[in-house]
Tab-separated table of C-alpha atoms and ligand atoms in Angstrom:
chain	number	residue	atom	x	y	z
A	23	MET	CA	217.789	174.731	167.391
A	24	ASN	CA	216.317	174.909	170.472
A	25	PHE	CA	214.212	176.893	172.249
A	26	ASN	CA	215.051	178.277	176.257
A	27	GLN	CA	212.122	181.231	175.398
A	28	LEU	CA	209.592	181.155	173.083
A	29	PRO	CA	209.904	182.260	169.182
A	30	HIS	CA	209.785	185.894	168.179
A	31	LYS	CA	206.941	184.614	165.462
A	32	GLY	CA	205.902	180.877	165.304
A	33	LEU	CA	207.171	178.435	163.120
A	34	SER	CA	205.289	176.889	160.305
A	35	TYR	CA	203.427	173.704	161.368
A	36	THR	CA	205.504	171.805	158.382
A	37	LYS	CA	208.677	173.604	160.165
A	38	VAL	CA	207.121	172.433	163.413
A	39	LEU	CA	206.503	168.568	163.173
A	40	SER	CA	209.526	168.136	160.995
A	41	LEU	CA	211.753	169.108	164.760
A	42	MET	CA	209.849	167.079	165.865
A	43	LYS	CA	210.548	164.275	164.608
A	44	GLN	CA	213.691	165.147	164.806
A	45	TYR	CA	214.145	165.298	168.226
A	46	GLY	CA	213.175	161.530	168.434
A	47	VAL	CA	216.052	160.385	166.812
A	48	ASN	CA	217.697	159.106	170.188
A	49	ASP	CA	213.658	157.069	171.229
A	50	ALA	CA	213.846	153.879	172.248
A	51	ASN	CA	212.879	151.847	168.962
A	52	TRP	CA	209.834	150.204	170.156
A	53	LYS	CA	208.203	149.627	166.785
A	54	LYS	CA	211.369	147.299	166.318
A	55	GLY	CA	210.207	145.537	169.530
A	56	LYS	CA	213.502	146.548	171.316
A	57	THR	CA	211.694	148.180	174.169
A	58	PHE	CA	209.944	145.931	177.025
A	59	SER	CA	207.844	148.054	178.810
A	60	LEU	CA	206.303	151.880	177.886
A	61	VAL	CA	205.067	151.346	174.959
A	62	TYR	CA	201.575	148.286	174.135
A	63	HIS	CA	201.708	147.936	170.222
A	64	ARG	CA	199.222	146.180	168.495
A	65	ASP	CA	199.229	147.119	165.348
A	66	ASP	CA	200.037	150.010	162.897
A	67	THR	CA	195.707	149.250	162.094
A	68	HIS	CA	195.033	148.870	165.469
A	69	THR	CA	197.414	152.398	166.579
A	70	LYS	CA	195.653	154.464	163.810
A	71	PHE	CA	191.855	153.354	165.299
A	72	LEU	CA	193.130	155.073	168.464
A	73	GLN	CA	194.304	158.107	166.939
A	74	LYS	CA	191.138	158.999	165.281
A	75	ALA	CA	189.023	157.950	168.183
A	76	PHE	CA	191.181	160.166	170.449
A	77	GLU	CA	190.519	162.926	168.198
A	78	LEU	CA	187.132	162.735	167.410
A	79	TYR	CA	187.099	163.342	170.922
A	80	PHE	CA	190.120	165.354	171.494
A	81	ASP	CA	189.175	168.836	172.882
A	82	GLU	CA	186.192	167.199	174.683
A	83	ASN	CA	186.944	167.223	178.907
A	84	GLY	CA	186.418	164.683	180.671
A	85	LEU	CA	185.380	167.409	183.936
A	86	ASN	CA	181.462	168.040	183.567
A	87	PRO	CA	179.910	165.079	182.696
A	88	MET	CA	176.664	167.569	181.884
A	89	ALA	CA	178.080	169.162	179.289
A	90	PHE	CA	179.575	166.117	177.990
A	91	LYS	CA	177.044	163.701	178.357
A	92	SER	CA	179.109	160.974	175.205
A	93	LEU	CA	181.757	161.051	177.814
A	94	LYS	CA	180.269	159.883	181.269
A	95	GLN	CA	178.538	157.702	178.649
A	96	PHE	CA	182.189	156.057	177.690
A	97	GLU	CA	183.479	156.110	180.794
A	98	HIS	CA	180.323	153.690	182.226
A	99	GLU	CA	180.569	151.158	179.632
A	100	VAL	CA	184.493	151.387	180.612
A	101	VAL	CA	183.918	150.434	183.674
A	102	LYS	CA	181.261	148.156	183.345
A	103	MET	CA	182.764	146.143	180.917
A	104	THR	CA	186.229	145.498	183.015
A	105	ALA	CA	183.934	144.846	186.097
A	106	HIS	CA	182.389	142.263	184.124
A	107	MET	CA	185.922	140.820	182.582
A	108	LEU	CA	186.666	140.668	186.032
A	109	HIS	CA	183.326	139.223	187.248
A	110	ALA	CA	182.251	142.229	189.844
A	111	GLY	CA	178.618	140.903	190.097
A	112	ASN	CA	175.949	143.685	188.878
A	113	GLU	CA	176.300	145.965	192.042
A	114	ALA	CA	180.220	146.774	190.898
A	115	CYS	CA	181.150	150.874	189.928
A	116	GLY	CA	183.790	152.189	189.421
A	117	THR	CA	185.835	155.557	187.450
A	118	MET	CA	188.053	155.825	184.934
A	119	THR	CA	191.574	157.244	185.982
A	120	SER	CA	195.183	159.188	184.031
A	121	GLY	CA	196.719	155.354	184.517
A	122	GLY	CA	197.442	152.675	187.236
A	123	THR	CA	199.001	155.151	189.702
A	124	GLU	CA	196.487	157.559	189.466
A	125	SER	CA	193.779	154.492	190.335
A	126	CYS	CA	196.790	153.039	193.310
A	127	LEU	CA	196.428	156.294	194.649
A	128	LEU	CA	192.557	156.232	195.067
A	129	ALA	CA	192.623	153.135	195.810
A	130	VAL	CA	194.362	154.250	199.195
A	131	LYS	CA	193.228	157.416	199.748
A	132	THR	CA	189.109	155.703	199.718
A	133	TYR	CA	189.932	153.390	202.348
A	134	ARG	CA	192.030	156.278	204.423
A	135	ASP	CA	189.287	157.732	203.690
A	136	MET	CA	185.827	154.885	204.334
A	137	ALA	CA	188.280	154.056	207.577
A	138	ARG	CA	188.063	157.723	209.120
A	139	THR	CA	184.474	157.118	208.978
A	140	VAL	CA	183.875	153.802	210.184
A	141	ARG	CA	186.681	153.380	212.439
A	142	PRO	CA	187.430	156.763	213.503
A	143	TRP	CA	189.668	156.411	216.244
A	144	ILE	CA	192.482	154.808	214.001
A	145	LYS	CA	195.255	158.035	214.228
A	146	LYS	CA	197.780	156.318	211.693
A	147	PRO	CA	195.955	153.734	209.335
A	148	GLU	CA	198.367	151.295	208.318
A	149	ILE	CA	198.408	148.905	204.868
A	150	VAL	CA	200.591	145.532	204.737
A	151	VAL	CA	200.937	145.130	200.914
A	152	PRO	CA	203.763	142.454	199.306
A	153	GLU	CA	207.480	143.165	199.330
A	154	SER	CA	206.482	143.141	195.147
A	155	ILE	CA	203.876	145.699	195.153
A	156	HIS	CA	203.954	148.002	193.092
A	157	VAL	CA	205.640	151.734	193.409
A	158	ALA	CA	202.961	153.512	193.124
A	159	PHE	CA	201.659	152.482	196.427
A	160	GLU	CA	205.076	153.525	198.122
A	161	LYS	CA	203.792	156.727	196.820
A	162	ALA	CA	200.223	156.889	197.817
A	163	ALA	CA	201.664	156.045	200.990
A	164	GLU	CA	203.548	158.664	201.461
A	165	TYR	CA	201.049	161.505	199.698
A	166	PHE	CA	198.304	160.391	201.794
A	167	ASP	CA	200.189	159.937	205.193
A	168	VAL	CA	199.815	156.044	205.755
A	169	LYS	CA	202.450	154.026	206.638
A	170	ILE	CA	203.360	151.106	204.710
A	171	VAL	CA	203.919	148.268	205.564
A	172	HIS	CA	206.019	145.220	203.553
A	173	ALA	CA	205.433	141.401	204.149
A	174	PRO	CA	208.050	139.302	202.312
A	175	LEU	CA	207.545	137.008	199.566
A	176	ASP	CA	207.656	132.955	199.657
A	177	LYS	CA	210.291	131.280	197.276
A	178	ASP	CA	208.228	131.753	194.813
A	179	PHE	CA	208.225	135.208	195.002
A	180	LYS	CA	204.072	135.010	195.942
A	181	VAL	CA	203.484	136.881	199.023
A	182	ASP	CA	204.067	134.789	202.014
A	183	VAL	CA	200.711	135.136	204.085
A	184	LYS	CA	201.237	134.232	207.097
A	185	ALA	CA	202.831	137.216	207.068
A	186	VAL	CA	200.393	139.031	206.031
A	187	GLU	CA	198.195	138.052	208.251
A	188	LYS	CA	200.764	138.406	211.490
A	189	LEU	CA	201.404	142.510	209.970
A	190	ILE	CA	198.491	143.719	210.535
A	191	ASN	CA	197.185	145.106	213.919
A	192	ARG	CA	194.433	147.619	215.376
A	193	ASN	CA	195.348	150.342	212.650
A	194	THR	CA	195.567	147.895	209.661
A	195	ILE	CA	192.857	149.663	207.023
A	196	LEU	CA	194.242	147.905	204.077
A	197	ILE	CA	195.559	144.752	202.241
A	198	VAL	CA	196.601	144.496	198.911
A	199	GLY	CA	197.690	142.328	196.857
A	200	SER	CA	199.431	141.514	193.019
A	201	ALA	CA	197.653	140.106	189.863
A	202	PRO	CA	200.458	139.471	188.312
A	203	CYS	CA	203.008	142.099	190.590
A	204	TYR	CA	205.094	144.377	187.719
A	205	PRO	CA	208.719	142.405	188.809
A	206	TYR	CA	208.073	139.017	188.793
A	207	GLY	CA	204.265	138.583	187.015
A	208	VAL	CA	203.456	136.255	189.724
A	209	ILE	CA	199.968	136.209	190.699
A	210	ASP	CA	199.236	136.050	194.426
A	211	PRO	CA	197.847	134.073	196.940
A	212	ILE	CA	194.303	136.145	196.270
A	213	ASP	CA	192.146	133.552	197.804
A	214	SER	CA	193.923	133.495	201.031
A	215	LEU	CA	194.505	137.413	201.285
A	216	SER	CA	190.712	137.007	200.989
A	217	GLN	CA	190.562	134.628	203.695
A	218	ILE	CA	192.349	136.367	205.856
A	219	ALA	CA	190.036	139.910	205.089
A	220	ILE	CA	187.352	138.440	205.744
A	221	LYS	CA	187.960	137.040	208.820
A	222	LYS	CA	189.532	140.914	210.233
A	223	LYS	CA	186.606	142.609	208.604
A	224	LEU	CA	189.148	144.236	205.351
A	225	PRO	CA	189.385	145.503	202.369
A	226	LEU	CA	190.957	143.907	200.027
A	227	HIS	CA	192.545	145.664	196.502
A	228	VAL	CA	193.789	143.996	193.911
A	229	ASP	CA	196.303	145.454	192.181
A	230	ALA	CA	195.863	144.092	188.538
A	231	CYS	CA	196.604	146.889	186.618
A	232	LEU	CA	198.770	144.937	183.707
A	233	GLY	CA	196.811	141.581	183.991
A	234	GLY	CA	193.308	142.741	184.763
A	235	PHE	CA	192.989	143.155	180.559
A	236	LEU	CA	194.785	140.176	179.392
A	237	LEU	CA	194.879	138.000	182.954
A	238	PRO	CA	191.515	137.358	181.894
A	239	PHE	CA	191.734	135.672	178.465
A	240	VAL	CA	195.029	133.946	179.547
A	241	GLU	CA	192.102	131.835	181.481
A	242	LYS	CA	189.782	132.038	179.155
A	243	LEU	CA	192.850	130.035	177.124
A	244	GLY	CA	192.936	127.504	179.001
A	245	TYR	CA	195.861	128.149	181.608
A	246	LYS	CA	195.900	127.636	184.658
A	247	LEU	CA	195.320	130.922	187.057
A	248	PRO	CA	194.824	130.781	190.699
A	249	PRO	CA	191.623	132.943	191.604
A	250	PHE	CA	192.772	136.435	191.038
A	251	ASP	CA	189.247	138.691	190.479
A	252	PHE	CA	186.340	139.236	192.224
A	253	ARG	CA	185.372	136.045	192.099
A	254	VAL	CA	187.047	135.919	195.903
A	255	GLU	CA	184.516	137.512	198.450
A	256	GLY	CA	186.993	139.069	199.809
A	257	VAL	CA	188.505	141.340	196.190
A	258	THR	CA	186.841	144.783	197.648
A	259	SER	CA	188.028	146.955	194.579
A	260	MET	CA	190.464	145.929	191.533
A	261	SER	CA	192.851	148.132	189.738
A	262	ALA	CA	193.835	146.828	185.564
A	263	ASP	CA	195.396	149.406	182.834
A	264	VAL	CA	192.830	150.525	179.637
A	265	HIS	CA	196.138	151.666	179.031
A	266	LYS	CA	198.792	148.348	179.114
A	267	TYR	CA	197.318	144.853	178.144
A	268	GLY	CA	193.640	147.210	176.561
A	269	PHE	CA	195.845	148.369	174.684
A	270	SER	CA	194.220	151.642	174.096
A	271	ALA	CA	195.726	155.187	174.447
A	272	LYS	CA	198.404	156.797	176.917
A	273	GLY	CA	196.176	157.983	179.812
A	274	ALA	CA	193.417	155.634	180.623
A	275	SER	CA	193.205	153.082	183.572
A	276	VAL	CA	190.260	151.767	185.520
A	277	ILE	CA	189.615	151.015	189.639
A	278	VAL	CA	186.269	149.005	190.102
A	279	TYR	CA	184.996	147.961	193.597
A	280	ARG	CA	182.120	145.872	194.643
A	281	ASN	CA	179.573	148.493	195.027
A	282	ILE	CA	178.880	152.201	195.445
A	283	ASN	CA	179.588	151.924	199.783
A	284	TYR	CA	183.301	151.928	198.538
A	285	LEU	CA	183.638	153.688	195.400
A	286	ARG	CA	181.527	156.873	197.935
A	287	HIS	CA	185.257	157.743	199.069
A	288	GLN	CA	186.699	157.998	196.248
A	289	PHE	CA	184.783	161.339	195.743
A	290	PHE	CA	185.866	164.568	196.645
A	291	ILE	CA	183.353	167.170	196.933
A	292	HIS	CA	183.083	170.873	197.791
A	293	GLU	CA	180.239	172.679	198.145
A	294	ASP	CA	181.624	176.134	199.356
A	295	TRP	CA	183.954	177.390	196.351
A	296	CYS	CA	183.656	180.693	194.762
A	297	GLY	CA	183.528	179.528	191.347
A	298	GLY	CA	180.860	177.178	192.467
A	299	VAL	CA	179.893	173.579	193.403
A	300	PHE	CA	182.739	171.558	192.743
A	301	ALA	CA	181.833	167.972	192.732
A	302	SER	CA	185.250	165.081	191.100
A	303	PRO	CA	184.901	161.386	191.179
A	304	ALA	CA	188.880	161.131	191.053
A	305	LEU	CA	192.362	163.037	191.315
A	306	LEU	CA	192.267	165.429	188.357
A	307	GLY	CA	190.588	168.302	187.474
A	308	THR	CA	190.048	168.661	183.590
A	309	ARG	CA	190.152	165.312	181.858
A	310	PRO	CA	191.097	164.837	177.886
A	311	GLY	CA	188.331	162.751	175.813
A	312	GLY	CA	190.566	161.536	173.546
A	313	THR	CA	191.806	158.792	175.915
A	314	ILE	CA	188.228	158.062	177.601
A	315	ALA	CA	186.734	158.259	173.650
A	316	ALA	CA	190.456	156.430	172.651
A	317	ALA	CA	189.848	153.516	175.568
A	318	TRP	CA	186.395	152.506	174.711
A	319	ALA	CA	186.728	152.653	171.834
A	320	ALA	CA	190.006	150.110	171.920
A	321	MET	CA	188.085	147.604	173.778
A	322	VAL	CA	185.024	147.799	171.666
A	323	ALA	CA	187.020	147.084	168.915
A	324	GLN	CA	188.547	144.162	170.081
A	325	GLY	CA	186.012	142.866	172.186
A	326	GLU	CA	186.744	139.462	173.805
A	327	GLU	CA	187.800	137.836	170.855
A	328	GLY	CA	190.796	140.052	169.973
A	329	TYR	CA	191.663	139.607	173.405
A	330	MET	CA	191.599	136.388	173.051
A	331	HIS	CA	193.841	136.458	169.946
A	332	ASN	CA	196.472	138.309	171.388
A	333	ALA	CA	196.808	137.105	174.484
A	334	ASN	CA	197.074	134.029	172.719
A	335	ILE	CA	200.238	135.836	170.276
A	336	ILE	CA	201.297	137.244	173.129
A	337	MET	CA	201.572	134.102	175.856
A	338	GLU	CA	203.177	131.685	172.539
A	339	THR	CA	205.332	134.561	172.703
A	340	THR	CA	206.091	134.417	176.033
A	341	GLN	CA	206.706	130.565	176.361
A	342	LYS	CA	209.534	130.564	173.379
A	343	ILE	CA	211.294	133.697	175.630
A	344	GLN	CA	211.124	132.146	178.549
A	345	LYS	CA	211.911	128.511	177.150
A	346	GLY	CA	214.798	130.068	175.695
A	347	ILE	CA	216.268	131.776	178.734
A	348	SER	CA	216.116	128.939	180.713
A	349	SER	CA	218.614	126.795	178.181
A	350	ILE	CA	220.603	128.854	178.442
A	351	LYS	CA	223.234	127.523	180.882
A	352	GLY	CA	224.361	129.416	184.041
A	353	MET	CA	220.625	131.126	183.652
A	354	GLU	CA	216.927	131.463	185.033
A	355	ILE	CA	213.088	132.452	184.955
A	356	LEU	CA	213.068	133.709	189.034
A	357	GLY	CA	209.882	132.303	190.180
A	358	THR	CA	206.925	130.924	188.154
A	359	PRO	CA	205.279	133.403	186.014
A	360	HIS	CA	201.212	133.345	185.571
A	361	MET	CA	201.140	135.891	181.951
A	362	SER	CA	203.681	137.856	179.992
A	363	VAL	CA	205.606	139.621	182.264
A	364	PHE	CA	209.215	138.139	184.165
A	365	ALA	CA	212.536	138.897	185.814
A	366	TYR	CA	215.461	136.679	184.824
A	367	ARG	CA	219.097	136.592	185.893
A	368	SER	CA	222.311	135.026	185.846
A	369	VAL	CA	222.387	131.975	188.081
A	370	ASP	CA	226.549	131.361	186.630
A	371	PRO	CA	228.549	133.141	189.864
A	372	GLU	CA	231.136	134.799	187.494
A	373	VAL	CA	228.353	136.055	185.169
A	374	ASN	CA	226.961	139.476	186.217
A	375	THR	CA	223.779	139.731	185.294
A	376	PHE	CA	223.802	144.475	184.984
A	377	ALA	CA	226.669	143.138	182.931
A	378	ILE	CA	224.614	141.382	180.110
A	379	GLY	CA	222.104	144.079	180.507
A	380	ASP	CA	224.167	146.463	179.501
A	381	ILE	CA	225.939	144.149	176.021
A	382	LEU	CA	221.627	143.650	175.084
A	383	GLU	CA	221.347	147.893	175.998
A	384	LYS	CA	224.614	147.949	172.856
A	385	LYS	CA	222.075	145.875	170.840
A	386	GLY	CA	219.642	148.128	171.067
A	387	TRP	CA	217.280	146.603	173.442
A	388	HIS	CA	215.905	148.858	176.596
A	389	VAL	CA	215.334	146.486	179.324
A	390	ASP	CA	214.838	146.864	182.853
A	391	ARG	CA	216.908	146.191	186.121
A	392	LEU	CA	215.538	145.089	189.085
A	393	GLN	CA	217.273	144.599	192.369
A	394	ARG	CA	217.047	142.379	195.428
A	395	PRO	CA	217.661	140.241	193.448
A	396	ASP	CA	219.747	141.929	191.013
A	397	ALA	CA	217.323	140.934	187.331
A	398	LEU	CA	216.190	141.798	183.977
A	399	HIS	CA	212.355	142.162	183.044
A	400	ALA	CA	210.917	141.511	180.550
A	401	MET	CA	207.013	142.233	179.113
A	402	ILE	CA	205.869	141.081	175.976
A	403	THR	CA	203.333	142.355	173.465
A	404	PRO	CA	202.464	141.095	170.033
A	405	VAL	CA	205.422	142.911	168.559
A	406	HIS	CA	207.699	141.133	170.226
A	407	ALA	CA	206.749	137.774	168.549
A	408	LYS	CA	208.976	138.677	164.829
A	409	VAL	CA	212.362	139.368	167.417
A	410	ALA	CA	211.862	136.758	169.724
A	411	HIS	CA	214.290	134.406	167.968
A	412	GLN	CA	217.243	137.157	168.028
A	413	PHE	CA	216.017	138.752	171.356
A	414	ILE	CA	217.550	135.043	172.675
A	415	ASN	CA	220.028	134.874	170.384
A	416	ASP	CA	221.296	137.865	171.914
A	417	VAL	CA	220.946	136.892	175.400
A	418	LYS	CA	222.333	133.599	175.151
A	419	ASN	CA	225.715	135.764	173.562
A	420	ALA	CA	225.783	138.440	176.208
A	421	PHE	CA	225.615	136.171	178.287
A	422	GLU	CA	229.133	133.885	176.612
A	423	HIS	CA	230.520	137.346	176.417
A	424	VAL	CA	230.770	138.524	179.793
A	425	LYS	CA	231.541	134.750	180.928
A	426	LYS	CA	235.026	135.956	179.081
A	427	ASN	CA	235.013	139.427	180.179
A	428	PRO	CA	234.008	139.775	183.657
A	429	HIS	CA	235.507	142.863	184.429
A	430	LEU	CA	232.529	144.460	182.509
A	431	ALA	CA	230.349	143.659	186.202
A	432	TYR	CA	232.540	147.037	187.381
A	433	GLU	CA	231.988	148.798	183.551
A	434	GLY	CA	229.561	150.772	181.804
A	435	SER	CA	226.650	151.081	183.348
A	436	ALA	CA	226.375	147.751	184.989
A	437	ALA	CA	228.615	149.163	187.844
A	438	MET	CA	226.114	151.812	188.192
A	439	TYR	CA	223.855	148.991	188.534
A	440	GLY	CA	225.270	147.066	190.826
A	441	MET	CA	226.209	149.524	193.480
A	442	ILE	CA	222.593	151.510	193.567
A	443	ALA	CA	221.492	147.738	194.445
A	444	HIS	CA	223.747	146.931	197.030
A	445	ILE	CA	225.168	149.139	198.865
A	446	PRO	CA	224.098	149.406	202.053
A	447	MET	CA	223.996	152.713	202.700
A	448	ARG	CA	220.179	153.753	201.386
A	449	LYS	CA	220.510	157.151	202.219
A	450	MET	CA	223.746	157.893	199.982
A	451	VAL	CA	222.052	155.567	197.296
A	452	ARG	CA	218.792	158.197	197.501
A	453	ASN	CA	221.003	161.444	197.837
A	454	ASN	CA	222.543	160.292	194.489
A	455	ILE	CA	219.263	159.936	193.234
A	456	LEU	CA	218.236	162.825	194.021
A	457	LYS	CA	221.115	164.643	192.549
A	458	MET	CA	220.526	163.086	189.389
A	459	MET	CA	217.180	164.849	190.017
A	460	GLU	CA	217.994	167.801	190.287
A	461	GLY	CA	220.431	167.920	187.314
A	462	MET	CA	216.970	167.101	185.433
A	463	TYR	CA	214.554	169.200	186.470
A	464	GLY	CA	216.681	171.554	187.093
A	465	PRO	CA	217.719	174.285	185.592
A	466	THR	CA	220.233	173.089	182.620
A	467	GLY	CA	217.710	170.031	182.523
A	468	GLN	CA	220.711	167.562	181.724
A	469	ILE	CA	219.971	163.606	180.528
A	470	PRO	CA	222.477	162.036	183.279
A	471	ASP	CA	225.336	159.415	181.927
A	472	LEU	CA	224.572	155.902	183.847
A	473	SER	CA	227.967	155.042	182.535
A	474	MET	CA	230.701	155.259	185.288
A	475	GLU	CA	232.623	158.534	184.545
A	476	GLU	CA	235.684	158.046	186.625
A	477	ASP	CA	235.535	160.727	188.422
A	478	THR	CA	231.991	159.621	189.813
A	479	LYS	CA	233.340	156.274	191.075
A	480	GLU	CA	235.962	158.034	193.058
A	481	ASP	CA	233.533	159.832	195.048
A	482	PHE	CA	231.237	156.714	195.272
A	483	ALA	CA	233.710	156.052	196.630
A	484	MET	CA	235.058	157.998	199.575
A	485	LYS	CA	231.215	157.839	200.865
A	486	ALA	CA	230.995	154.264	200.503
A	487	GLY	CA	234.348	153.101	202.000
A	488	LYS	CA	235.127	149.216	202.952
A	489	TRP	CA	231.749	148.824	202.021
A	490	TYR	CA	232.485	149.790	198.386
A	491	LEU	CA	235.452	147.629	198.037
A	492	LYS	CA	234.272	144.375	199.276
A	493	LEU	CA	231.227	144.780	196.525
A	494	ARG	CA	233.700	145.607	193.653
A	495	ASP	CA	235.646	142.361	194.785
A	496	LYS	CA	232.157	140.807	194.795
A	497	LEU	CA	231.416	142.425	191.775
A	498	ILE	CA	235.032	141.356	190.001
A	499	LYS	CA	235.378	137.652	191.149
B	518	PLP	C1	202.096	149.702	185.899
B	518	PLP	C2	201.378	149.277	186.984
B	518	PLP	C3	200.832	150.511	187.562
B	518	PLP	C4	201.392	151.953	187.367
B	518	PLP	O1	200.418	152.371	186.671
B	518	PLP	P1	200.756	153.652	185.278
B	518	PLP	O2	200.162	153.517	184.260
B	518	PLP	O3	202.229	153.065	185.427
B	518	PLP	O4	200.943	154.368	186.586
B	518	PLP	C5	200.904	149.809	188.890
B	518	PLP	N1	200.694	148.525	189.589
B	518	PLP	C6	201.175	147.282	188.369
B	518	PLP	C7	201.207	146.096	188.721
B	518	PLP	C8	202.257	148.466	186.827
B	518	PLP	O5	201.967	146.838	186.206
């Protein structure tokens, strides 16, 4: 059954619910630990509890804190607890947001608006970020018309601090670092970035969307970590996602500022609307009460002990998987990741990393692909504890299979990912992806097939010309 218009007569609730289950039959199997991002699952009991917490405030709206004082209190306490976890001090304040992207967008907006007040001569504001920064900052730069300047990484995949300093000019309004970055799971040298920020009188945002709810506990477990939070003097704000390692319901992140002098610039106030005087702390208008309530519930129910317990499982599983992968001759983990997120790849010139990805995919694993360098990505959660062994074996077998069948680099989606990553004509890549998006979100809503059809290959080849041939040789070799 498909719906392109409203059914004339509504279906029964039972029928609707069973249809919904059918829609999901081909979804990624996160319950069995087959996904490495997207879903952060603790255990079924915890999930049921979150659903209940969500349901209690299902209808309420965080848009108006005067009407729903409960939500205001939940939000306030979530921010306070997060600030405390990140050692932000008594002056700290902030807001909840709908997710990491909103937190990052807001950081850029806040500091842009702050610069407009305190350094009004800046006409073209710039932010300096590591190359490994989350793509949400590229989005923010595009949305808010701020120039984003990328500092290269050193050989350990941390931002090159000297490069950051060189890239700062009189238009710079913000420095950003990650704790850790999404691609490699490495924490940037926040301490050194802080020294530069203080010297140049610039704010420093630490994107801890991934690490905010894990690193504090990893540290308490005794793992050695570089300083990454508000204990570093120059850090003026941090983002941390409750819906990632906070194990809350999706739609919950926190942005914390060192004090109100920063947060102030995040607010939106319009006093002349005919709909009434309007004031909003973050991006959204209507804010679902359930996500705010569930975030609070998740934090209070797990407590420090719960988070520590989980962090322990996560770190032990991570180390096991990392050890397993590095023990495969011809494979490596990139850099020295600080927590449970990392990239891995083949270093054997005959074994194409994306082809390994394809085989893992066939075995039901949903793995993300990175580029520059080509790599696969893992984000470990408690559901992986049980499948770690099987995963390592599958990676090992996939590696050996590709070693025997090098042509696999030129088949399936490996060819597509290879092309997308290596064709120097980025405009062409962009146009092809745009076409795909238009197909997906256009009137027919089709999901693209990433394995390369003969004719798409030809099409690509025509356009890419000699680059394509070079690439093909490289892939097959
Ligand atoms: C996930 C993530 C984000 C974006 O968060 P969403 O919740 O996906 O919008 C930003 N920064 C980092 C480091 C992340 O891992």
